[in-house]
Every structure is written in structure tokens, then in C-alpha cells.
PDB file of N, CA and C in Angstrom:
ATOM      1  N   UNK A  11      69.984  84.942  80.182  1.00 37.00           N
ATOM      2  CA  UNK A  11      70.378  86.203  80.761  1.00 37.00           C
ATOM      3  C   UNK A  11      69.458  86.512  81.942  1.00 37.00           C
ATOM      4  N   UNK A  12      70.053  86.964  83.037  1.00 33.00           N
ATOM      5  CA  UNK A  12      69.291  87.310  84.231  1.00 33.00           C
ATOM      6  C   UNK A  12      69.099  88.816  84.275  1.00 33.00           C
ATOM      7  N   UNK A  13      67.901  89.232  84.594  1.00 34.00           N
ATOM      8  CA  UNK A  13      67.651  90.670  84.710  1.00 34.00           C
ATOM      9  C   UNK A  13      67.532  91.041  86.171  1.00 34.00           C
ATOM     10  N   UNK A  14      67.938  92.239  86.488  1.00 41.00           N
ATOM     11  CA  UNK A  14      67.860  92.745  87.852  1.00 41.00           C
ATOM     12  C   UNK A  14      66.490  93.363  88.072  1.00 41.00           C
ATOM     13  N   UNK A  15      65.783  92.976  89.133  1.00 49.00           N
ATOM     14  CA  UNK A  15      64.461  93.555  89.391  1.00 49.00           C
ATOM     15  C   UNK A  15      64.556  95.059  89.617  1.00 49.00           C
ATOM     16  N   UNK A  16      63.528  95.814  89.236  1.00 50.00           N
ATOM     17  CA  UNK A  16      63.544  97.258  89.469  1.00 50.00           C
ATOM     18  C   UNK A  16      63.761  97.560  90.945  1.00 50.00           C
ATOM     19  N   UNK A  17      64.571  98.566  91.219  1.00 49.00           N
ATOM     20  CA  UNK A  17      64.827  98.965  92.603  1.00 49.00           C
ATOM     21  C   UNK A  17      65.906  98.134  93.286  1.00 49.00           C
ATOM     22  N   UNK A  18      66.331  97.029  92.661  1.00 48.00           N
ATOM     23  CA  UNK A  18      67.328  96.150  93.280  1.00 48.00           C
ATOM     24  C   UNK A  18      68.650  96.886  93.486  1.00 48.00           C
ATOM     25  N   UNK A  19      69.112  97.570  92.467  1.00 48.00           N
ATOM     26  CA  UNK A  19      70.381  98.285  92.578  1.00 48.00           C
ATOM     27  C   UNK A  19      70.257  99.422  93.584  1.00 48.00           C
ATOM     28  N   UNK A  20      69.150 100.107  93.576  1.00 50.00           N
ATOM     29  CA  UNK A  20      68.948 101.215  94.500  1.00 50.00           C
ATOM     30  C   UNK A  20      68.985 100.750  95.952  1.00 50.00           C
ATOM     31  N   UNK A  21      68.607  99.493  96.216  1.00 55.00           N
ATOM     32  CA  UNK A  21      68.602  99.004  97.594  1.00 55.00           C
ATOM     33  C   UNK A  21      69.838  98.164  97.922  1.00 55.00           C
ATOM     34  N   UNK A  22      70.793  98.058  97.005  1.00 53.00           N
ATOM     35  CA  UNK A  22      71.987  97.239  97.237  1.00 53.00           C
ATOM     36  C   UNK A  22      72.754  97.698  98.472  1.00 53.00           C
ATOM     37  N   UNK A  23      72.733  98.985  98.777  1.00 58.00           N
ATOM     38  CA  UNK A  23      73.457  99.498  99.938  1.00 58.00           C
ATOM     39  C   UNK A  23      72.854  99.014 101.262  1.00 58.00           C
ATOM     40  N   UNK A  24      71.665  98.441 101.220  1.00 64.00           N
ATOM     41  CA  UNK A  24      71.030  97.925 102.433  1.00 64.00           C
ATOM     42  C   UNK A  24      71.428  96.480 102.733  1.00 64.00           C
ATOM     43  N   UNK A  25      72.201  95.871 101.857  1.00 76.00           N
ATOM     44  CA  UNK A  25      72.624  94.479 102.008  1.00 76.00           C
ATOM     45  C   UNK A  25      73.754  94.392 103.032  1.00 76.00           C
ATOM     46  N   UNK A  26      73.518  93.724 104.133  1.00 89.00           N
ATOM     47  CA  UNK A  26      74.540  93.527 105.165  1.00 89.00           C
ATOM     48  C   UNK A  26      74.893  92.050 105.312  1.00 89.00           C
ATOM     49  N   UNK A  27      74.735  91.281 104.235  1.00 94.00           N
ATOM     50  CA  UNK A  27      75.021  89.855 104.278  1.00 94.00           C
ATOM     51  C   UNK A  27      76.525  89.609 104.230  1.00 94.00           C
ATOM     52  N   UNK A  28      76.960  88.632 105.031  1.00 97.00           N
ATOM     53  CA  UNK A  28      78.377  88.276 105.092  1.00 97.00           C
ATOM     54  C   UNK A  28      78.520  86.766 105.041  1.00 97.00           C
ATOM     55  N   UNK A  29      79.687  86.297 104.609  1.00 97.00           N
ATOM     56  CA  UNK A  29      79.964  84.868 104.618  1.00 97.00           C
ATOM     57  C   UNK A  29      80.820  84.432 103.453  1.00 97.00           C
ATOM     58  N   UNK A  30      81.206  83.158 103.464  1.00 98.00           N
ATOM     59  CA  UNK A  30      82.103  82.629 102.440  1.00 98.00           C
ATOM     60  C   UNK A  30      81.382  82.150 101.181  1.00 98.00           C
ATOM     61  N   UNK A  31      82.128  82.123 100.095  1.00 97.00           N
ATOM     62  CA  UNK A  31      81.709  81.496  98.849  1.00 97.00           C
ATOM     63  C   UNK A  31      82.762  80.425  98.587  1.00 97.00           C
ATOM     64  N   UNK A  32      82.333  79.155  98.565  1.00 97.00           N
ATOM     65  CA  UNK A  32      83.267  78.029  98.484  1.00 97.00           C
ATOM     66  C   UNK A  32      83.007  77.159  97.266  1.00 97.00           C
ATOM     67  N   UNK A  33      84.078  76.581  96.736  1.00 95.00           N
ATOM     68  CA  UNK A  33      83.902  75.573  95.688  1.00 95.00           C
ATOM     69  C   UNK A  33      83.108  74.422  96.266  1.00 95.00           C
ATOM     70  N   UNK A  34      82.214  73.862  95.467  1.00 95.00           N
ATOM     71  CA  UNK A  34      81.388  72.742  95.936  1.00 95.00           C
ATOM     72  C   UNK A  34      82.262  71.566  96.351  1.00 95.00           C
ATOM     73  N   UNK A  35      81.822  70.852  97.342  1.00 95.00           N
ATOM     74  CA  UNK A  35      82.544  69.671  97.798  1.00 95.00           C
ATOM     75  C   UNK A  35      82.314  69.420  99.278  1.00 95.00           C
ATOM     76  N   UNK A  36      83.101  68.502  99.790  1.00 96.00           N
ATOM     77  CA  UNK A  36      82.988  68.073 101.187  1.00 96.00           C
ATOM     78  C   UNK A  36      83.143  69.241 102.166  1.00 96.00           C
ATOM     79  N   UNK A  37      84.127  70.101 101.919  1.00 97.00           N
ATOM     80  CA  UNK A  37      84.359  71.219 102.833  1.00 97.00           C
ATOM     81  C   UNK A  37      83.209  72.228 102.789  1.00 97.00           C
ATOM     82  N   UNK A  38      82.675  72.512 101.609  1.00 97.00           N
ATOM     83  CA  UNK A  38      81.556  73.460 101.492  1.00 97.00           C
ATOM     84  C   UNK A  38      80.360  72.972 102.307  1.00 97.00           C
ATOM     85  N   UNK A  39      80.070  71.688 102.241  1.00 97.00           N
ATOM     86  CA  UNK A  39      78.956  71.118 103.008  1.00 97.00           C
ATOM     87  C   UNK A  39      79.235  71.217 104.509  1.00 97.00           C
ATOM     88  N   UNK A  40      80.481  70.933 104.909  1.00 98.00           N
ATOM     89  CA  UNK A  40      80.847  71.015 106.326  1.00 98.00           C
ATOM     90  C   UNK A  40      80.753  72.446 106.840  1.00 98.00           C
ATOM     91  N   UNK A  41      81.174  73.409 106.028  1.00 98.00           N
ATOM     92  CA  UNK A  41      81.096  74.821 106.426  1.00 98.00           C
ATOM     93  C   UNK A  41      79.641  75.254 106.566  1.00 98.00           C
ATOM     94  N   UNK A  42      78.782  74.819 105.658  1.00 98.00           N
ATOM     95  CA  UNK A  42      77.357  75.156 105.739  1.00 98.00           C
ATOM     96  C   UNK A  42      76.757  74.627 107.039  1.00 98.00           C
ATOM     97  N   UNK A  43      77.095  73.395 107.404  1.00 98.00           N
ATOM     98  CA  UNK A  43      76.596  72.811 108.652  1.00 98.00           C
ATOM     99  C   UNK A  43      77.186  73.531 109.860  1.00 98.00           C
ATOM    100  N   UNK A  44      78.481  73.843 109.800  1.00 98.00           N
ATOM    101  CA  UNK A  44      79.149  74.542 110.903  1.00 98.00           C
ATOM    102  C   UNK A  44      78.561  75.937 111.098  1.00 98.00           C
ATOM    103  N   UNK A  45      78.198  76.597 110.011  1.00 98.00           N
ATOM    104  CA  UNK A  45      77.607  77.942 110.101  1.00 98.00           C
ATOM    105  C   UNK A  45      76.328  77.910 110.934  1.00 98.00           C
ATOM    106  N   UNK A  46      75.518  76.885 110.740  1.00 98.00           N
ATOM    107  CA  UNK A  46      74.276  76.738 111.514  1.00 98.00           C
ATOM    108  C   UNK A  46      74.581  76.557 113.004  1.00 98.00           C
ATOM    109  N   UNK A  47      75.566  75.733 113.316  1.00 98.00           N
ATOM    110  CA  UNK A  47      75.913  75.417 114.704  1.00 98.00           C
ATOM    111  C   UNK A  47      76.603  76.597 115.394  1.00 98.00           C
ATOM    112  N   UNK A  48      77.556  77.231 114.695  1.00 98.00           N
ATOM    113  CA  UNK A  48      78.368  78.289 115.293  1.00 98.00           C
ATOM    114  C   UNK A  48      77.663  79.642 115.374  1.00 98.00           C
ATOM    115  N   UNK A  49      76.487  79.759 114.759  1.00 98.00           N
ATOM    116  CA  UNK A  49      75.763  81.030 114.742  1.00 98.00           C
ATOM    117  C   UNK A  49      74.316  80.829 115.185  1.00 98.00           C
ATOM    118  N   UNK A  50      74.128  80.384 116.434  1.00 97.00           N
ATOM    119  CA  UNK A  50      72.772  80.102 116.915  1.00 97.00           C
ATOM    120  C   UNK A  50      71.883  81.349 116.868  1.00 97.00           C
ATOM    121  N   UNK A  51      70.636  81.137 116.492  1.00 96.00           N
ATOM    122  CA  UNK A  51      69.687  82.232 116.429  1.00 96.00           C
ATOM    123  C   UNK A  51      69.743  83.043 115.151  1.00 96.00           C
ATOM    124  N   UNK A  52      70.701  82.751 114.289  1.00 97.00           N
ATOM    125  CA  UNK A  52      70.823  83.473 113.019  1.00 97.00           C
ATOM    126  C   UNK A  52      70.249  82.631 111.890  1.00 97.00           C
ATOM    127  N   UNK A  53      69.713  83.299 110.895  1.00 97.00           N
ATOM    128  CA  UNK A  53      69.221  82.616 109.703  1.00 97.00           C
ATOM    129  C   UNK A  53      70.390  82.507 108.732  1.00 97.00           C
ATOM    130  N   UNK A  54      70.792  81.279 108.436  1.00 97.00           N
ATOM    131  CA  UNK A  54      71.880  81.028 107.496  1.00 97.00           C
ATOM    132  C   UNK A  54      71.253  80.707 106.140  1.00 97.00           C
ATOM    133  N   UNK A  55      71.698  81.407 105.104  1.00 97.00           N
ATOM    134  CA  UNK A  55      71.188  81.205 103.763  1.00 97.00           C
ATOM    135  C   UNK A  55      72.231  80.484 102.927  1.00 97.00           C
ATOM    136  N   UNK A  56      71.802  79.449 102.220  1.00 97.00           N
ATOM    137  CA  UNK A  56      72.674  78.713 101.307  1.00 97.00           C
ATOM    138  C   UNK A  56      72.203  78.993  99.895  1.00 97.00           C
ATOM    139  N   UNK A  57      73.109  79.451  99.058  1.00 96.00           N
ATOM    140  CA  UNK A  57      72.805  79.731  97.662  1.00 96.00           C
ATOM    141  C   UNK A  57      73.669  78.787  96.818  1.00 96.00           C
ATOM    142  N   UNK A  58      73.071  77.673  96.392  1.00 95.00           N
ATOM    143  CA  UNK A  58      73.772  76.626  95.653  1.00 95.00           C
ATOM    144  C   UNK A  58      73.803  76.981  94.173  1.00 95.00           C
ATOM    145  N   UNK A  59      74.990  77.268  93.661  1.00 93.00           N
ATOM    146  CA  UNK A  59      75.177  77.642  92.257  1.00 93.00           C
ATOM    147  C   UNK A  59      75.880  76.534  91.463  1.00 93.00           C
ATOM    148  N   UNK A  60      75.736  75.303  91.880  1.00 92.00           N
ATOM    149  CA  UNK A  60      76.302  74.098  91.275  1.00 92.00           C
ATOM    150  C   UNK A  60      77.826  74.055  91.418  1.00 92.00           C
ATOM    151  N   UNK A  61      78.538  75.016  90.874  1.00 94.00           N
ATOM    152  CA  UNK A  61      79.997  75.014  90.968  1.00 94.00           C
ATOM    153  C   UNK A  61      80.490  75.565  92.306  1.00 94.00           C
ATOM    154  N   UNK A  62      79.663  76.397  92.938  1.00 96.00           N
ATOM    155  CA  UNK A  62      80.057  76.957  94.222  1.00 96.00           C
ATOM    156  C   UNK A  62      78.847  77.104  95.138  1.00 96.00           C
ATOM    157  N   UNK A  63      79.134  77.282  96.415  1.00 97.00           N
ATOM    158  CA  UNK A  63      78.100  77.431  97.427  1.00 97.00           C
ATOM    159  C   UNK A  63      78.361  78.725  98.200  1.00 97.00           C
ATOM    160  N   UNK A  64      77.376  79.607  98.215  1.00 97.00           N
ATOM    161  CA  UNK A  64      77.456  80.850  98.993  1.00 97.00           C
ATOM    162  C   UNK A  64      76.728  80.605 100.313  1.00 97.00           C
ATOM    163  N   UNK A  65      77.438  80.801 101.424  1.00 98.00           N
ATOM    164  CA  UNK A  65      76.875  80.651 102.769  1.00 98.00           C
ATOM    165  C   UNK A  65      76.848  82.052 103.367  1.00 98.00           C
ATOM    166  N   UNK A  66      75.665  82.518 103.780  1.00 97.00           N
ATOM    167  CA  UNK A  66      75.612  83.897 104.270  1.00 97.00           C
ATOM    168  C   UNK A  66      74.596  84.083 105.384  1.00 97.00           C
ATOM    169  N   UNK A  67      74.766  85.187 106.097  1.00 97.00           N
ATOM    170  CA  UNK A  67      73.838  85.630 107.129  1.00 97.00           C
ATOM    171  C   UNK A  67      73.988  87.137 107.273  1.00 97.00           C
ATOM    172  N   UNK A  68      73.159  87.730 108.076  1.00 95.00           N
ATOM    173  CA  UNK A  68      73.212  89.176 108.299  1.00 95.00           C
ATOM    174  C   UNK A  68      74.299  89.557 109.299  1.00 95.00           C
ATOM    175  N   UNK A  69      75.118  90.533 108.941  1.00 95.00           N
ATOM    176  CA  UNK A  69      76.011  91.213 109.875  1.00 95.00           C
ATOM    177  C   UNK A  69      77.290  90.540 110.313  1.00 95.00           C
ATOM    178  N   UNK A  70      77.211  89.307 110.827  1.00 97.00           N
ATOM    179  CA  UNK A  70      78.403  88.620 111.335  1.00 97.00           C
ATOM    180  C   UNK A  70      78.207  87.112 111.281  1.00 97.00           C
ATOM    181  N   UNK A  71      79.261  86.412 110.854  1.00 98.00           N
ATOM    182  CA  UNK A  71      79.254  84.953 110.853  1.00 98.00           C
ATOM    183  C   UNK A  71      80.592  84.465 111.416  1.00 98.00           C
ATOM    184  N   UNK A  72      80.511  83.537 112.353  1.00 98.00           N
ATOM    185  CA  UNK A  72      81.691  82.894 112.940  1.00 98.00           C
ATOM    186  C   UNK A  72      81.724  81.446 112.460  1.00 98.00           C
ATOM    187  N   UNK A  73      82.893  80.981 112.072  1.00 98.00           N
ATOM    188  CA  UNK A  73      83.105  79.564 111.743  1.00 98.00           C
ATOM    189  C   UNK A  73      84.288  79.085 112.576  1.00 98.00           C
ATOM    190  N   UNK A  74      84.056  78.082 113.412  1.00 98.00           N
ATOM    191  CA  UNK A  74      85.106  77.566 114.297  1.00 98.00           C
ATOM    192  C   UNK A  74      85.742  76.305 113.717  1.00 98.00           C
ATOM    193  N   UNK A  75      87.057  76.219 113.872  1.00 98.00           N
ATOM    194  CA  UNK A  75      87.811  75.061 113.386  1.00 98.00           C
ATOM    195  C   UNK A  75      87.248  73.772 113.976  1.00 98.00           C
ATOM    196  N   UNK A  76      87.014  73.765 115.253  1.00 98.00           N
ATOM    197  CA  UNK A  76      86.526  72.574 115.953  1.00 98.00           C
ATOM    198  C   UNK A  76      85.201  72.076 115.356  1.00 98.00           C
ATOM    199  N   UNK A  77      84.305  72.991 115.047  1.00 98.00           N
ATOM    200  CA  UNK A  77      83.011  72.606 114.480  1.00 98.00           C
ATOM    201  C   UNK A  77      83.174  72.053 113.067  1.00 98.00           C
ATOM    202  N   UNK A  78      84.022  72.691 112.269  1.00 98.00           N
ATOM    203  CA  UNK A  78      84.266  72.192 110.906  1.00 98.00           C
ATOM    204  C   UNK A  78      84.882  70.797 110.967  1.00 98.00           C
ATOM    205  N   UNK A  79      85.811  70.584 111.904  1.00 97.00           N
ATOM    206  CA  UNK A  79      86.400  69.247 112.093  1.00 97.00           C
ATOM    207  C   UNK A  79      85.324  68.213 112.406  1.00 97.00           C
ATOM    208  N   UNK A  80      84.409  68.568 113.295  1.00 98.00           N
ATOM    209  CA  UNK A  80      83.322  67.644 113.643  1.00 98.00           C
ATOM    210  C   UNK A  80      82.478  67.298 112.428  1.00 98.00           C
ATOM    211  N   UNK A  81      82.174  68.295 111.604  1.00 98.00           N
ATOM    212  CA  UNK A  81      81.344  68.069 110.416  1.00 98.00           C
ATOM    213  C   UNK A  81      82.095  67.237 109.360  1.00 98.00           C
ATOM    214  N   UNK A  82      83.402  67.443 109.260  1.00 97.00           N
ATOM    215  CA  UNK A  82      84.215  66.683 108.304  1.00 97.00           C
ATOM    216  C   UNK A  82      84.538  65.280 108.814  1.00 97.00           C
ATOM    217  N   UNK A  83      84.611  65.140 110.139  1.00 97.00           N
ATOM    218  CA  UNK A  83      84.989  63.869 110.730  1.00 97.00           C
ATOM    219  C   UNK A  83      86.478  63.597 110.636  1.00 97.00           C
ATOM    220  N   UNK A  84      87.266  64.676 110.532  1.00 97.00           N
ATOM    221  CA  UNK A  84      88.723  64.529 110.462  1.00 97.00           C
ATOM    222  C   UNK A  84      89.375  65.851 110.853  1.00 97.00           C
ATOM    223  N   UNK A  85      90.666  65.829 111.161  1.00 97.00           N
ATOM    224  CA  UNK A  85      91.358  67.070 111.531  1.00 97.00           C
ATOM    225  C   UNK A  85      91.289  68.096 110.396  1.00 97.00           C
ATOM    226  N   UNK A  86      91.281  69.361 110.785  1.00 97.00           N
ATOM    227  CA  UNK A  86      91.159  70.450 109.814  1.00 97.00           C
ATOM    228  C   UNK A  86      91.943  71.656 110.312  1.00 97.00           C
ATOM    229  N   UNK A  87      92.686  72.290 109.412  1.00 96.00           N
ATOM    230  CA  UNK A  87      93.390  73.539 109.728  1.00 96.00           C
ATOM    231  C   UNK A  87      92.658  74.674 109.028  1.00 96.00           C
ATOM    232  N   UNK A  88      92.454  75.790 109.722  1.00 95.00           N
ATOM    233  CA  UNK A  88      91.724  76.918 109.138  1.00 95.00           C
ATOM    234  C   UNK A  88      92.384  77.418 107.861  1.00 95.00           C
ATOM    235  N   UNK A  89      93.685  77.247 107.730  1.00 93.00           N
ATOM    236  CA  UNK A  89      94.371  77.682 106.499  1.00 93.00           C
ATOM    237  C   UNK A  89      93.881  76.899 105.276  1.00 93.00           C
ATOM    238  N   UNK A  90      93.315  75.704 105.487  1.00 93.00           N
ATOM    239  CA  UNK A  90      92.774  74.911 104.376  1.00 93.00           C
ATOM    240  C   UNK A  90      91.532  75.570 103.782  1.00 93.00           C
ATOM    241  N   UNK A  91      90.854  76.382 104.581  1.00 94.00           N
ATOM    242  CA  UNK A  91      89.662  77.075 104.112  1.00 94.00           C
ATOM    243  C   UNK A  91      90.015  78.029 102.968  1.00 94.00           C
ATOM    244  N   UNK A  92      91.167  78.660 103.050  1.00 89.00           N
ATOM    245  CA  UNK A  92      91.599  79.615 102.036  1.00 89.00           C
ATOM    246  C   UNK A  92      91.690  78.981 100.651  1.00 89.00           C
ATOM    247  N   UNK A  93      92.070  77.724 100.582  1.00 90.00           N
ATOM    248  CA  UNK A  93      92.219  77.031  99.302  1.00 90.00           C
ATOM    249  C   UNK A  93      90.874  76.890  98.596  1.00 90.00           C
ATOM    250  N   UNK A  94      89.810  76.654  99.360  1.00 91.00           N
ATOM    251  CA  UNK A  94      88.477  76.441  98.792  1.00 91.00           C
ATOM    252  C   UNK A  94      87.632  77.712  98.745  1.00 91.00           C
ATOM    253  N   UNK A  95      88.128  78.784  99.332  1.00 94.00           N
ATOM    254  CA  UNK A  95      87.384  80.037  99.407  1.00 94.00           C
ATOM    255  C   UNK A  95      87.517  80.799  98.093  1.00 94.00           C
ATOM    256  N   UNK A  96      86.461  80.760  97.279  1.00 93.00           N
ATOM    257  CA  UNK A  96      86.471  81.469  95.999  1.00 93.00           C
ATOM    258  C   UNK A  96      86.342  82.964  96.214  1.00 93.00           C
ATOM    259  N   UNK A  97      85.521  83.328  97.192  1.00 95.00           N
ATOM    260  CA  UNK A  97      85.246  84.728  97.478  1.00 95.00           C
ATOM    261  C   UNK A  97      84.582  84.794  98.848  1.00 95.00           C
ATOM    262  N   UNK A  98      84.235  85.995  99.271  1.00 95.00           N
ATOM    263  CA  UNK A  98      83.464  86.166 100.501  1.00 95.00           C
ATOM    264  C   UNK A  98      82.826  87.538 100.470  1.00 95.00           C
ATOM    265  N   UNK A  99      81.808  87.712 101.294  1.00 94.00           N
ATOM    266  CA  UNK A  99      81.213  89.038 101.420  1.00 94.00           C
ATOM    267  C   UNK A  99      81.432  89.530 102.841  1.00 94.00           C
ATOM    268  N   UNK A 100      81.623  90.834 102.967  1.00 95.00           N
ATOM    269  CA  UNK A 100      81.942  91.432 104.249  1.00 95.00           C
ATOM    270  C   UNK A 100      83.437  91.565 104.412  1.00 95.00           C
ATOM    271  N   UNK A 101      83.832  91.783 105.620  1.00 95.00           N
ATOM    272  CA  UNK A 101      85.256  91.812 105.968  1.00 95.00           C
ATOM    273  C   UNK A 101      85.590  90.461 106.579  1.00 95.00           C
ATOM    274  N   UNK A 102      86.878  90.145 106.661  1.00 95.00           N
ATOM    275  CA  UNK A 102      87.276  88.844 107.195  1.00 95.00           C
ATOM    276  C   UNK A 102      88.378  89.030 108.235  1.00 95.00           C
ATOM    277  N   UNK A 103      88.281  88.229 109.283  1.00 95.00           N
ATOM    278  CA  UNK A 103      89.266  88.212 110.364  1.00 95.00           C
ATOM    279  C   UNK A 103      89.464  86.740 110.699  1.00 95.00           C
ATOM    280  N   UNK A 104      90.695  86.258 110.670  1.00 94.00           N
ATOM    281  CA  UNK A 104      90.885  84.835 110.938  1.00 94.00           C
ATOM    282  C   UNK A 104      92.123  84.560 111.778  1.00 94.00           C
ATOM    283  N   UNK A 105      92.083  83.399 112.439  1.00 95.00           N
ATOM    284  CA  UNK A 105      93.224  82.888 113.184  1.00 95.00           C
ATOM    285  C   UNK A 105      93.152  81.363 113.121  1.00 95.00           C
ATOM    286  N   UNK A 106      93.973  80.679 113.881  1.00 95.00           N
ATOM    287  CA  UNK A 106      94.037  79.217 113.806  1.00 95.00           C
ATOM    288  C   UNK A 106      92.772  78.533 114.309  1.00 95.00           C
ATOM    289  N   UNK A 107      91.961  79.225 115.106  1.00 97.00           N
ATOM    290  CA  UNK A 107      90.788  78.602 115.716  1.00 97.00           C
ATOM    291  C   UNK A 107      89.456  78.994 115.085  1.00 97.00           C
ATOM    292  N   UNK A 108      89.404  80.140 114.403  1.00 97.00           N
ATOM    293  CA  UNK A 108      88.131  80.555 113.823  1.00 97.00           C
ATOM    294  C   UNK A 108      88.336  81.588 112.719  1.00 97.00           C
ATOM    295  N   UNK A 109      87.287  81.765 111.938  1.00 97.00           N
ATOM    296  CA  UNK A 109      87.236  82.839 110.955  1.00 97.00           C
ATOM    297  C   UNK A 109      85.940  83.602 111.214  1.00 97.00           C
ATOM    298  N   UNK A 110      86.016  84.915 111.069  1.00 97.00           N
ATOM    299  CA  UNK A 110      84.857  85.783 111.306  1.00 97.00           C
ATOM    300  C   UNK A 110      84.640  86.647 110.069  1.00 97.00           C
ATOM    301  N   UNK A 111      83.428  86.605 109.531  1.00 97.00           N
ATOM    302  CA  UNK A 111      83.024  87.473 108.441  1.00 97.00           C
ATOM    303  C   UNK A 111      82.098  88.513 109.068  1.00 97.00           C
ATOM    304  N   UNK A 112      82.295  89.799 108.753  1.00 97.00           N
ATOM    305  CA  UNK A 112      81.512  90.823 109.437  1.00 97.00           C
ATOM    306  C   UNK A 112      81.481  92.131 108.666  1.00 97.00           C
ATOM    307  N   UNK A 113      80.565  92.989 109.078  1.00 90.00           N
ATOM    308  CA  UNK A 113      80.552  94.392 108.677  1.00 90.00           C
ATOM    309  C   UNK A 113      80.753  95.182 109.954  1.00 90.00           C
ATOM    310  N   UNK A 114      81.546  96.226 109.894  1.00 76.00           N
ATOM    311  CA  UNK A 114      81.776  97.033 111.089  1.00 76.00           C
ATOM    312  C   UNK A 114      80.564  97.860 111.456  1.00 76.00           C
ATOM    313  N   UNK A 115      79.811  98.304 110.462  1.00 66.00           N
ATOM    314  CA  UNK A 115      78.589  99.034 110.771  1.00 66.00           C
ATOM    315  C   UNK A 115      77.549  98.752 109.701  1.00 66.00           C
ATOM    316  N   UNK A 116      76.316  98.810 110.100  1.00 53.00           N
ATOM    317  CA  UNK A 116      75.224  98.587 109.157  1.00 53.00           C
ATOM    318  C   UNK A 116      74.960  99.851 108.384  1.00 53.00           C
ATOM    319  N   UNK A 117      74.604  99.672 107.146  1.00 51.00           N
ATOM    320  CA  UNK A 117      74.244 100.803 106.282  1.00 51.00           C
ATOM    321  C   UNK A 117      72.753 100.999 106.282  1.00 51.00           C
TER     322      UNK A 117
END
């Protein structure tokens, strides 16, 4: 059983982390690498939970189809991301070329 540190819940509203939670596998690794490339200057955090991988950063994360394709070494459609996306934090905006995870305003 995991316990929550004192004050953790009280400060939860200060969390502005955004990003995908993906089932482990080839695509999760490619997305983690793409997150580093597509978000220069940002600290990307990987939380490996064995069955899934949480990729996150503060405020906004962009993932481009072209970068994911490069990391996979094969063609990729952004709609394929939805199949492996277990969850995400923040809001999401997507099209055929990229997906954006974001918060509209910081708390």
C-alpha cells in the first residue's frame, strides 16, 4: 500500500503536468523520445509503471507525427496513438500532424 505524503493533497492544485499515459511497447518508447525532441528546453519526465509509461512535462507538450515516425522507423498515423493511449493529463488537441497536451491556465 502506498501512502500519500503529508501536504501532497493540499498541493495537488499546483500540478500543471501534462502528457500521455501509454501502454508499454514500441510506440511508448518512440513517444518518449519524440517528446524530448519536439519540446526543446523542457524537462520531460518518464514514469515507468511496468504496464504503462507516463510521459509528462509542465504546461504544454507537443508530439509531432513526423518525429514519432522517425523514432519508430516506419510510417505512423496520429490516430494510432489513440489505441495505445490509456489516459492523459491536461487537455488534448489533435490533428493528423500533431497532438498537443496543455493547460489553458496555470493554477
